[in-house]
Amino acid sequence: MEFVGFQLRNNLFVAPMAGVTDRPFRQLCKKMGAGLAVSEMVTSNSLLYGSAKTLRRANHIGETAPIAVQIAGSDPRMMAEAARHNVERGAQIIDINMGCPAKKVCNVMAGSALMQDETQVGRILDAVVGAVPNTPVTLKFRTGWNLANKNAPAIARIAEAAGVRALAIHGRTRCQQYRGEAEYDTIALVKTLVNIPVIANGDITTPEKAKQVLDATGADGLMIGRAAQGRPWLFREIEHYLKTGEHLPPAKADEILAVLLAHLDDLYAFYGRETGVKVARKHISWYTKGLIGSAAFRKIMNTLPDAEQQRGAVHAFFLRHAAEHGRLTYAHEDNDKEALAA
C-alpha cells in the first residue's frame, strides 16, 4: 500500500495508545503484520522535551521505517515547534492527536477537546503543516465531541484544506470514551467528502470485523488498538483474511510463549529491568487474559519483584497450561468457577 509517500506492507495501522505503543510494542506489531505503527503521543510542551517520559516516547532507534510520531497540544505555535523538533530527530510522519478522550488531556483543550473549536483546529493544522513542509502530516480524531455534535465531516474538510495528508477516525465521540459500540456511518460519510486517505478505527477485533468495516466505510485502511493488546498476531490474521478470505490457524501455545518472552526481553532492555518488570505486568495480563487459571497466575505474577522471576513464572505457566489442557484453553470453553474468573 502507498501511504503519504511511503510503501507499506499493507493497510493495517497500529493505533497510538498512551502507555502501550512504546518502541517494543510497535516493533512487535510491525513484525507480526502491521503496515505502520504510530508512537504514543508526545507533548508539544518544549519544557518537557528532556523528560525521561518524552525521550522514551520519542525513541525510535532501530525501528522499521516509516517513523510516525504523534504530537499533542492546543497551542498552534507550540505544536509547530513540536513537529519541527521531532522531524529533526527522525520523524518521517507527524500525526496530530485530536482523538484522545482522557480528562487530563481534554482539560487543557487538547486531544478530542479541540473538536469543540473548529477555528482553533484550523490554526493548529495550518501551523503544523507549514512548519514541516517536506514531512507528511496526518490527523487522528473522533466522530465528534458528543452525539449532538458529530462534526467529523467539517474537521475533515478543514484538515484537507490545510494540507493534511491522511485522516484516522475513531467511530465514537469524545463523550462516549470507549463505551458502547463504534459506529462507521460517519467514517463512511467523511470518506465521500475528502480526497485524502481515510483510516477507520474502533472495535476492529477479528478478521471478519475488519472486512465488515472496510466494506461499510470504503476506508483506505484500518487502525487497530486495544484488540492488539496481548494479540499482536491479530495483524497477520487480518492481513491473511483480507487477501484470501481464509483464516490462519490460531497461534499455538509455544509460539505465544516465544512471542511473549521476546516481548518481555525487549521491555527489560528498553526501560531497564526494574521499570521493565512493572511495565511488563500489564502486557502479561493481556497475553494471558481468559486462559483457565490465569487469574490466580496474575495475582502471583504481579508480586514478583525482578525480571528473572517474572520471566520464569510466565514460562512455567504456559508449560503447565499446555501440559494440563493439551492446548491453550480459555474460560468461555469451560464452566468451572476458576475458569470463569480468569
CSV table of C-alpha atoms in Angstrom, one decimal:
chain,number,residue,atom,x,y,z
A,1,MET,CA,0.0,0.0,0.0
A,2,GLU,CA,1.2,3.5,-0.8
A,3,PHE,CA,0.6,5.9,2.1
A,4,VAL,CA,1.6,9.6,2.1
A,5,GLY,CA,4.7,8.8,0.0
A,6,PHE,CA,5.7,5.6,1.7
A,7,GLN,CA,5.2,2.0,0.5
A,8,LEU,CA,3.7,-0.1,3.3
A,9,ARG,CA,3.3,-3.8,3.7
A,10,ASN,CA,-0.5,-3.4,4.0
A,11,ASN,CA,-3.2,-1.0,5.1
A,12,LEU,CA,-3.2,-2.1,8.7
A,13,PHE,CA,-2.2,0.5,11.3
A,14,VAL,CA,-1.3,0.3,15.0
A,15,ALA,CA,-3.3,2.9,16.9
A,16,PRO,CA,-1.3,5.2,19.1
A,17,MET,CA,-2.1,4.3,22.8
A,18,ALA,CA,-0.5,6.1,25.8
A,19,GLY,CA,1.4,3.6,27.9
A,20,VAL,CA,1.1,0.9,25.3
A,21,THR,CA,2.6,1.7,21.9
A,22,ASP,CA,6.2,2.1,23.0
A,23,ARG,CA,9.0,1.1,20.7
A,24,PRO,CA,9.0,-2.6,21.7
A,25,PHE,CA,5.3,-2.9,21.0
A,26,ARG,CA,5.5,-1.0,17.7
A,27,GLN,CA,8.3,-3.2,16.5
A,28,LEU,CA,6.5,-6.4,17.5
A,29,CYS,CA,3.3,-5.4,15.8
A,30,LYS,CA,5.2,-4.5,12.6
A,31,LYS,CA,6.9,-7.9,12.8
A,32,MET,CA,3.5,-9.6,13.2
A,33,GLY,CA,1.9,-7.9,10.2
A,34,ALA,CA,1.1,-4.3,10.8
A,35,GLY,CA,2.0,-1.9,8.0
A,36,LEU,CA,2.5,1.2,10.2
A,37,ALA,CA,2.7,1.9,13.9
A,38,VAL,CA,2.2,5.4,15.4
A,39,SER,CA,4.0,6.4,18.5
A,40,GLU,CA,2.5,7.3,21.9
A,41,MET,CA,1.5,10.9,21.9
A,42,VAL,CA,4.5,13.2,22.6
A,43,THR,CA,3.9,16.5,24.4
A,44,SER,CA,4.2,19.8,22.5
A,45,ASN,CA,5.5,21.5,25.7
A,46,SER,CA,9.2,22.2,25.0
A,47,LEU,CA,9.9,22.3,28.7
A,48,LEU,CA,9.3,18.6,28.8
A,49,TYR,CA,11.4,17.6,25.7
A,50,GLY,CA,14.1,16.4,28.0
A,51,SER,CA,12.0,14.5,30.4
A,52,ALA,CA,12.5,10.8,30.7
A,53,LYS,CA,9.0,10.0,29.5
A,54,THR,CA,9.2,12.2,26.4
A,55,LEU,CA,12.6,10.9,25.5
A,56,ARG,CA,11.4,7.4,25.8
A,57,ARG,CA,8.3,8.0,23.8
A,58,ALA,CA,10.4,9.6,21.1
A,59,ASN,CA,12.9,6.8,21.0
A,60,HIS,CA,12.8,5.1,17.6
A,61,ILE,CA,16.3,3.6,17.5
A,62,GLY,CA,16.4,0.6,15.1
A,63,GLU,CA,12.7,0.9,14.3
A,64,THR,CA,11.4,-0.1,10.9
A,65,ALA,CA,10.6,3.0,8.7
A,66,PRO,CA,8.5,5.0,8.3
A,67,ILE,CA,8.7,6.6,11.7
A,68,ALA,CA,5.4,8.1,12.7
A,69,VAL,CA,5.3,10.4,15.8
A,70,GLN,CA,2.1,11.7,17.3
A,71,ILE,CA,2.1,15.1,18.9
A,72,ALA,CA,-0.5,16.6,21.3
A,73,GLY,CA,-1.3,20.1,22.4
A,74,SER,CA,-3.6,23.1,22.0
A,75,ASP,CA,-1.3,26.0,21.0
A,76,PRO,CA,-0.5,26.3,17.3
A,77,ARG,CA,3.0,27.8,17.8
A,78,MET,CA,4.0,25.0,20.3
A,79,MET,CA,2.5,22.3,18.1
A,80,ALA,CA,4.5,23.7,15.1
A,81,GLU,CA,7.7,23.7,17.2
A,82,ALA,CA,7.0,20.1,18.4
A,83,ALA,CA,6.6,19.0,14.8
A,84,ARG,CA,9.9,20.6,13.8
A,85,HIS,CA,11.6,19.2,16.9
A,86,ASN,CA,10.5,15.6,16.1
A,87,VAL,CA,11.3,15.8,12.4
A,88,GLU,CA,14.8,16.9,13.3
A,89,ARG,CA,15.1,13.8,15.4
A,90,GLY,CA,14.0,11.4,12.8
A,91,ALA,CA,10.2,11.5,12.5
A,92,GLN,CA,9.1,10.8,8.9
A,93,ILE,CA,5.3,11.3,9.5
A,94,ILE,CA,3.8,13.8,12.1
A,95,ASP,CA,0.4,12.7,13.4
A,96,ILE,CA,-1.7,15.2,15.3
A,97,ASN,CA,-3.8,13.9,18.3
A,98,MET,CA,-7.4,15.2,18.3
A,99,GLY,CA,-8.8,11.9,19.4
A,100,CYS,CA,-7.6,11.3,23.0
A,101,PRO,CA,-10.6,11.4,25.4
A,102,ALA,CA,-8.7,11.4,28.6
A,103,LYS,CA,-9.7,14.1,31.1
A,104,LYS,CA,-6.2,15.4,31.8
A,105,VAL,CA,-5.7,15.9,28.1
A,106,CYS,CA,-9.2,17.4,27.3
A,107,ASN,CA,-9.0,19.7,30.4
A,108,VAL,CA,-6.2,21.6,28.7
A,109,MET,CA,-8.2,21.8,25.5
A,110,ALA,CA,-6.0,19.2,23.7
A,111,GLY,CA,-6.9,15.8,22.2
A,112,SER,CA,-10.5,15.4,21.3
A,113,ALA,CA,-11.5,18.6,23.2
A,114,LEU,CA,-10.2,20.5,20.2
A,115,MET,CA,-13.1,19.3,18.1
A,116,GLN,CA,-15.3,21.8,20.0
A,117,ASP,CA,-13.3,24.7,18.4
A,118,GLU,CA,-13.1,24.3,14.6
A,119,THR,CA,-11.3,27.6,14.2
A,120,GLN,CA,-8.6,26.5,16.5
A,121,VAL,CA,-8.3,23.2,14.7
A,122,GLY,CA,-7.6,25.1,11.5
A,123,ARG,CA,-5.0,27.2,13.2
A,124,ILE,CA,-3.2,24.2,14.6
A,125,LEU,CA,-3.3,22.3,11.3
A,126,ASP,CA,-2.1,25.3,9.3
A,127,ALA,CA,0.8,25.8,11.7
A,128,VAL,CA,2.0,22.2,11.8
A,129,VAL,CA,1.8,21.7,8.1
A,130,GLY,CA,3.6,24.9,7.5
A,131,ALA,CA,6.3,24.1,10.0
A,132,VAL,CA,7.3,20.8,8.3
A,133,PRO,CA,6.6,21.3,4.6
A,134,ASN,CA,8.6,18.3,3.5
A,135,THR,CA,7.0,15.9,6.0
A,136,PRO,CA,3.5,14.4,5.7
A,137,VAL,CA,1.1,15.4,8.4
A,138,THR,CA,-1.8,13.2,9.4
A,139,LEU,CA,-4.7,13.7,11.8
A,140,LYS,CA,-6.4,11.3,14.3
A,141,PHE,CA,-9.8,12.4,15.6
A,142,ARG,CA,-13.2,11.2,16.6
A,143,THR,CA,-16.7,11.4,15.1
A,144,GLY,CA,-17.4,14.5,17.2
A,145,TRP,CA,-17.5,15.9,20.8
A,146,ASN,CA,-20.8,14.3,21.7
A,147,LEU,CA,-23.7,12.7,19.9
A,148,ALA,CA,-25.4,16.0,19.2
A,149,ASN,CA,-22.2,17.4,17.7
A,150,LYS,CA,-20.8,14.9,15.2
A,151,ASN,CA,-18.6,17.4,13.3
A,152,ALA,CA,-16.0,14.9,11.9
A,153,PRO,CA,-17.1,15.9,8.3
A,154,ALA,CA,-16.3,19.6,9.0
A,155,ILE,CA,-13.0,18.8,10.7
A,156,ALA,CA,-12.1,16.5,7.7
A,157,ARG,CA,-12.7,19.3,5.2
A,158,ILE,CA,-10.6,21.7,7.4
A,159,ALA,CA,-7.8,19.2,7.5
A,160,GLU,CA,-7.7,18.5,3.8
A,161,ALA,CA,-7.7,22.3,3.1
A,162,ALA,CA,-4.8,22.7,5.5
A,163,GLY,CA,-2.7,20.1,3.6
A,164,VAL,CA,-3.1,17.2,6.0
A,165,ARG,CA,-2.3,14.1,4.0
A,166,ALA,CA,-4.4,11.4,5.7
A,167,LEU,CA,-7.1,11.0,8.4
A,168,ALA,CA,-7.8,8.3,11.0
A,169,ILE,CA,-11.2,8.4,12.6
A,170,HIS,CA,-12.3,6.6,15.7
A,171,GLY,CA,-16.0,5.7,15.4
A,172,ARG,CA,-17.0,7.2,18.8
A,173,THR,CA,-17.5,10.7,20.1
A,174,ARG,CA,-15.3,12.1,22.9
A,175,CYS,CA,-18.1,11.8,25.4
A,176,GLN,CA,-18.6,8.1,24.6
A,177,GLN,CA,-14.9,7.5,25.6
A,178,TYR,CA,-14.7,3.7,24.8
A,179,ARG,CA,-18.3,2.8,25.8
A,180,GLY,CA,-20.9,1.3,23.6
A,181,GLU,CA,-20.2,0.2,20.0
A,182,ALA,CA,-18.2,2.1,17.4
A,183,GLU,CA,-20.3,3.4,14.5
A,184,TYR,CA,-19.0,3.6,11.0
A,185,ASP,CA,-21.6,5.7,9.2
A,186,THR,CA,-19.7,8.9,10.0
A,187,ILE,CA,-16.5,7.5,8.7
A,188,ALA,CA,-18.2,6.4,5.5
A,189,LEU,CA,-19.6,9.9,5.1
A,190,VAL,CA,-16.2,11.5,5.6
A,191,LYS,CA,-14.7,9.1,3.0
A,192,THR,CA,-17.1,10.6,0.4
A,193,LEU,CA,-16.2,14.2,1.3
A,194,VAL,CA,-12.4,14.2,1.0
A,195,ASN,CA,-9.8,13.1,-1.5
A,196,ILE,CA,-7.1,12.0,1.0
A,197,PRO,CA,-6.8,8.6,2.7
A,198,VAL,CA,-9.3,7.8,5.5
A,199,ILE,CA,-8.4,5.1,8.1
A,200,ALA,CA,-11.2,3.6,10.1
A,201,ASN,CA,-10.7,2.9,13.8
A,202,GLY,CA,-12.8,1.4,16.6
A,203,ASP,CA,-13.8,-2.1,17.7
A,204,ILE,CA,-11.9,-4.0,15.0
A,205,THR,CA,-11.3,-7.2,16.8
A,206,THR,CA,-11.4,-10.0,14.3
A,207,PRO,CA,-10.6,-10.7,10.6
A,208,GLU,CA,-14.3,-10.8,9.8
A,209,LYS,CA,-14.9,-7.4,11.6
A,210,ALA,CA,-12.0,-5.9,9.7
A,211,LYS,CA,-13.6,-6.8,6.4
A,212,GLN,CA,-17.0,-5.6,7.5
A,213,VAL,CA,-15.6,-2.2,8.5
A,214,LEU,CA,-13.7,-1.8,5.2
A,215,ASP,CA,-16.9,-2.7,3.3
A,216,ALA,CA,-19.1,-0.5,5.4
A,217,THR,CA,-16.9,2.6,5.2
A,218,GLY,CA,-15.0,2.3,2.0
A,219,ALA,CA,-11.9,3.3,4.1
A,220,ASP,CA,-8.4,3.1,2.7
A,221,GLY,CA,-7.2,1.2,5.8
A,222,LEU,CA,-7.8,0.1,9.3
A,223,MET,CA,-6.4,1.2,12.6
A,224,ILE,CA,-6.3,-1.3,15.4
A,225,GLY,CA,-5.7,-0.5,19.1
A,226,ARG,CA,-7.0,-2.3,22.1
A,227,ALA,CA,-7.7,-5.6,20.3
A,228,ALA,CA,-3.9,-6.0,19.6
A,229,GLN,CA,-3.0,-5.8,23.3
A,230,GLY,CA,-1.7,-9.3,24.1
A,231,ARG,CA,-2.6,-10.4,20.5
A,232,PRO,CA,-0.1,-8.8,18.1
A,233,TRP,CA,-0.6,-11.7,15.7
A,234,LEU,CA,-4.0,-10.2,15.0
A,235,PHE,CA,-2.4,-8.1,12.2
A,236,ARG,CA,-1.2,-11.1,10.3
A,237,GLU,CA,-4.6,-12.9,10.8
A,238,ILE,CA,-6.4,-9.9,9.3
A,239,GLU,CA,-3.9,-9.4,6.6
A,240,HIS,CA,-4.3,-13.1,5.5
A,241,TYR,CA,-8.1,-13.0,5.7
A,242,LEU,CA,-8.4,-9.8,3.6
A,243,LYS,CA,-6.1,-11.3,1.0
A,244,THR,CA,-7.6,-14.9,0.8
A,245,GLY,CA,-10.9,-14.9,2.6
A,246,GLU,CA,-9.5,-17.7,4.8
A,247,HIS,CA,-8.4,-17.9,8.4
A,248,LEU,CA,-4.9,-18.7,9.5
A,249,PRO,CA,-4.6,-21.4,12.2
A,250,PRO,CA,-4.8,-20.0,15.7
A,251,ALA,CA,-1.4,-19.1,17.3
A,252,LYS,CA,-0.1,-22.1,19.2
A,253,ALA,CA,1.0,-22.1,22.8
A,254,ASP,CA,4.7,-22.5,22.0
A,255,GLU,CA,4.6,-19.5,19.6
A,256,ILE,CA,2.7,-17.3,22.0
A,257,LEU,CA,5.1,-18.1,24.7
A,258,ALA,CA,8.1,-17.3,22.5
A,259,VAL,CA,6.5,-14.0,21.4
A,260,LEU,CA,5.7,-13.0,24.9
A,261,LEU,CA,9.2,-13.9,26.3
A,262,ALA,CA,10.8,-11.9,23.4
A,263,HIS,CA,8.5,-9.0,24.2
A,264,LEU,CA,9.5,-9.1,27.9
A,265,ASP,CA,13.2,-9.1,27.0
A,266,ASP,CA,12.6,-6.0,24.8
A,267,LEU,CA,10.8,-4.3,27.6
A,268,TYR,CA,13.5,-5.0,30.1
A,269,ALA,CA,16.1,-3.7,27.6
A,270,PHE,CA,14.1,-0.6,26.7
A,271,TYR,CA,13.0,0.5,30.2
A,272,GLY,CA,15.7,-1.1,32.4
A,273,ARG,CA,15.0,-4.2,34.3
A,274,GLU,CA,13.3,-2.5,37.3
A,275,THR,CA,10.8,-0.4,35.4
A,276,GLY,CA,10.6,-3.0,32.7
A,277,VAL,CA,9.2,-5.5,35.2
A,278,LYS,CA,6.4,-3.1,36.1
A,279,VAL,CA,5.5,-2.2,32.5
A,280,ALA,CA,5.6,-5.9,31.6
A,281,ARG,CA,2.8,-6.8,34.1
A,282,LYS,CA,0.0,-5.3,32.0
A,283,HIS,CA,1.3,-7.0,28.9
A,284,ILE,CA,1.5,-10.4,30.6
A,285,SER,CA,-2.1,-9.8,31.8
A,286,TRP,CA,-3.2,-9.1,28.2
A,287,TYR,CA,-1.5,-12.2,26.8
A,288,THR,CA,-3.0,-14.5,29.4
A,289,LYS,CA,-6.4,-12.9,29.7
A,290,GLY,CA,-9.2,-15.5,29.6
A,291,LEU,CA,-6.9,-18.5,29.9
A,292,ILE,CA,-8.0,-21.1,32.5
A,293,GLY,CA,-6.1,-20.4,35.7
A,294,SER,CA,-4.8,-17.1,34.6
A,295,ALA,CA,-6.5,-15.1,37.3
A,296,ALA,CA,-4.6,-16.9,40.0
A,297,PHE,CA,-1.4,-16.7,38.0
A,298,ARG,CA,-1.7,-12.9,37.5
A,299,LYS,CA,-2.3,-12.4,41.2
A,300,ILE,CA,1.1,-14.1,42.0
A,301,MET,CA,2.9,-12.6,38.9
A,302,ASN,CA,2.1,-9.1,40.0
A,303,THR,CA,4.0,-9.6,43.2
A,304,LEU,CA,7.2,-10.8,41.6
A,305,PRO,CA,10.0,-8.2,42.1
A,306,ASP,CA,12.5,-9.0,39.3
A,307,ALA,CA,12.8,-9.9,35.7
A,308,GLU,CA,14.2,-13.4,36.2
A,309,GLN,CA,11.3,-14.4,38.5
A,310,GLN,CA,8.7,-12.8,36.2
A,311,ARG,CA,10.1,-14.5,33.1
A,312,GLY,CA,10.3,-17.8,34.9
A,313,ALA,CA,6.7,-17.6,36.1
A,314,VAL,CA,5.5,-16.9,32.5
A,315,HIS,CA,7.4,-19.8,31.1
A,316,ALA,CA,6.1,-22.1,33.8
A,317,PHE,CA,2.5,-21.0,33.4
A,318,PHE,CA,2.4,-21.7,29.7
A,319,LEU,CA,4.2,-25.1,30.0
A,320,ARG,CA,1.9,-26.1,32.8
A,321,HIS,CA,-1.2,-24.9,31.0
A,322,ALA,CA,-0.2,-26.8,27.8
A,323,ALA,CA,0.5,-30.0,29.8
A,324,GLU,CA,-2.8,-29.9,31.7
A,325,HIS,CA,-5.1,-28.9,28.8
A,326,GLY,CA,-3.1,-30.0,25.8
A,327,ARG,CA,-3.6,-26.6,24.2
A,328,LEU,CA,-4.4,-23.1,25.3
A,329,THR,CA,-7.9,-23.3,26.8
A,330,TYR,CA,-10.0,-20.2,27.5
A,331,ALA,CA,-12.6,-19.6,30.2
A,332,HIS,CA,-15.5,-19.5,27.7
A,333,GLU,CA,-14.8,-23.1,26.8
A,334,ASP,CA,-15.2,-24.2,30.4
A,335,ASN,CA,-17.8,-23.7,33.1
A,336,ASP,CA,-15.8,-24.1,36.3
A,337,LYS,CA,-15.6,-21.2,38.7
A,338,GLU,CA,-11.8,-20.8,38.3
A,339,ALA,CA,-12.1,-20.6,34.5
A,340,LEU,CA,-14.8,-18.0,34.6
A,341,ALA,CA,-12.8,-15.9,37.0
A,342,ALA,CA,-9.8,-15.9,34.7
